[in-house]
């Protein structure tokens, strides 16, 4: 876990020790596209 992270204002978290990194920009675009009915390949 990242010890320097500020957690006083978090409402909730998701921790998966076997998961890797994500590109937040691509994730946001994929979620937006899915919401609008598009398919991301």
Backbone as JSON Lines, residues from 0, in Angstrom:
{"i":0,"aa":"X","n":[0.84,-1.17,0.0],"ca":[0.0,0.0,0.0],"c":[0.9,1.24,0.0]}
{"i":1,"aa":"X","n":[0.37,2.31,-0.53],"ca":[1.12,3.56,-0.64],"c":[0.99,4.34,0.67]}
{"i":2,"aa":"X","n":[2.07,4.45,1.4],"ca":[2.01,5.02,2.75],"c":[1.87,6.54,2.78]}
{"i":3,"aa":"X","n":[2.16,7.23,1.69],"ca":[2.09,8.69,1.68],"c":[0.74,9.21,1.18]}
{"i":4,"aa":"X","n":[-0.18,8.32,0.87],"ca":[-1.48,8.74,0.37],"c":[-2.34,9.3,1.5]}
{"i":5,"aa":"X","n":[-2.98,10.42,1.23],"ca":[-3.91,11.01,2.2],"c":[-5.25,10.29,2.09]}
{"i":6,"aa":"X","n":[-5.77,9.78,3.2],"ca":[-7.0,9.0,3.17],"c":[-8.11,9.6,4.02]}
{"i":7,"aa":"X","n":[-7.9,10.78,4.58],"ca":[-8.89,11.36,5.48],"c":[-10.2,11.74,4.78]}
{"i":8,"aa":"X","n":[-10.17,11.96,3.47],"ca":[-11.38,12.39,2.77],"c":[-11.94,11.33,1.82]}
{"i":9,"aa":"X","n":[-11.46,10.09,1.92],"ca":[-11.96,9.03,1.06],"c":[-13.3,8.51,1.57]}
{"i":10,"aa":"X","n":[-14.2,8.24,0.65],"ca":[-15.5,7.66,0.98],"c":[-15.46,6.13,0.87]}
{"i":11,"aa":"X","n":[-14.59,5.64,0.02],"ca":[-14.46,4.21,-0.18],"c":[-13.3,3.94,-1.12]}
{"i":12,"aa":"X","n":[-12.81,2.73,-1.11],"ca":[-11.68,2.36,-1.97],"c":[-11.89,0.94,-2.5]}
{"i":13,"aa":"X","n":[-11.15,0.6,-3.51],"ca":[-11.11,-0.75,-4.04],"c":[-9.64,-1.16,-4.05]}
{"i":14,"aa":"X","n":[-9.33,-2.23,-3.34],"ca":[-7.95,-2.71,-3.29],"c":[-7.92,-4.14,-3.78]}
{"i":15,"aa":"X","n":[-7.13,-4.41,-4.78],"ca":[-6.94,-5.76,-5.3],"c":[-5.45,-6.0,-5.41]}
{"i":16,"aa":"X","n":[-4.87,-6.81,-4.54],"ca":[-3.42,-7.0,-4.54],"c":[-2.88,-7.67,-5.8]}
{"i":17,"aa":"X","n":[-3.73,-8.29,-6.6],"ca":[-3.26,-8.95,-7.82],"c":[-3.5,-8.12,-9.06]}
{"i":18,"aa":"X","n":[-4.06,-6.93,-8.9],"ca":[-4.38,-6.07,-10.04],"c":[-3.18,-5.2,-10.41]}
{"i":19,"aa":"X","n":[-3.18,-4.69,-11.63],"ca":[-2.1,-3.83,-12.09],"c":[-2.54,-2.38,-12.18]}
{"i":20,"aa":"X","n":[-1.82,-1.6,-12.97],"ca":[-2.14,-0.19,-13.16],"c":[-3.2,-0.03,-14.24]}
{"i":21,"aa":"X","n":[-3.9,1.1,-14.17],"ca":[-4.83,1.46,-15.24],"c":[-4.48,2.85,-15.73]}
{"i":22,"aa":"X","n":[-4.81,3.09,-16.96],"ca":[-4.66,4.43,-17.53],"c":[-6.0,5.13,-17.32]}
{"i":23,"aa":"X","n":[-6.05,6.09,-16.43],"ca":[-7.32,6.72,-16.07],"c":[-7.99,7.4,-17.24]}
{"i":24,"aa":"X","n":[-7.23,7.96,-18.17],"ca":[-7.82,8.61,-19.34],"c":[-8.54,7.59,-20.22]}
{"i":25,"aa":"X","n":[-7.91,6.46,-20.47],"ca":[-8.53,5.43,-21.3],"c":[-9.74,4.81,-20.6]}
{"i":26,"aa":"X","n":[-9.64,4.62,-19.29],"ca":[-10.78,4.08,-18.55],"c":[-11.97,5.02,-18.63]}
{"i":27,"aa":"X","n":[-11.73,6.31,-18.47],"ca":[-12.81,7.3,-18.53],"c":[-13.46,7.3,-19.92]}
{"i":28,"aa":"X","n":[-12.65,7.24,-20.96],"ca":[-13.19,7.22,-22.32],"c":[-14.0,5.95,-22.58]}
{"i":29,"aa":"X","n":[-13.51,4.82,-22.09],"ca":[-14.22,3.56,-22.29],"c":[-15.55,3.56,-21.56]}
{"i":30,"aa":"X","n":[-15.57,4.06,-20.33],"ca":[-16.82,4.12,-19.57],"c":[-17.81,5.08,-20.22]}
{"i":31,"aa":"X","n":[-17.32,6.21,-20.7],"ca":[-18.19,7.17,-21.37],"c":[-18.75,6.57,-22.65]}
{"i":32,"aa":"X","n":[-17.93,5.89,-23.41],"ca":[-18.38,5.27,-24.65],"c":[-19.42,4.19,-24.37]}
{"i":33,"aa":"X","n":[-19.2,3.38,-23.35],"ca":[-20.14,2.32,-23.01],"c":[-21.48,2.93,-22.58]}
{"i":34,"aa":"X","n":[-21.42,4.03,-21.83],"ca":[-22.64,4.7,-21.39],"c":[-23.45,5.2,-22.57]}
{"i":35,"aa":"X","n":[-22.75,5.64,-23.61],"ca":[-23.43,6.16,-24.8],"c":[-23.78,5.08,-25.81]}
{"i":36,"aa":"X","n":[-23.46,3.82,-25.49],"ca":[-23.83,2.71,-26.37],"c":[-22.77,2.3,-27.36]}
{"i":37,"aa":"X","n":[-21.58,2.86,-27.28],"ca":[-20.52,2.48,-28.21],"c":[-19.81,1.23,-27.72]}
{"i":38,"aa":"X","n":[-19.06,0.62,-28.6],"ca":[-18.26,-0.55,-28.25],"c":[-16.79,-0.18,-28.44]}
{"i":39,"aa":"X","n":[-15.99,-0.36,-27.42],"ca":[-14.57,-0.04,-27.49],"c":[-13.79,-1.33,-27.77]}
{"i":40,"aa":"X","n":[-13.02,-1.33,-28.83],"ca":[-12.23,-2.51,-29.21],"c":[-10.77,-2.24,-28.97]}
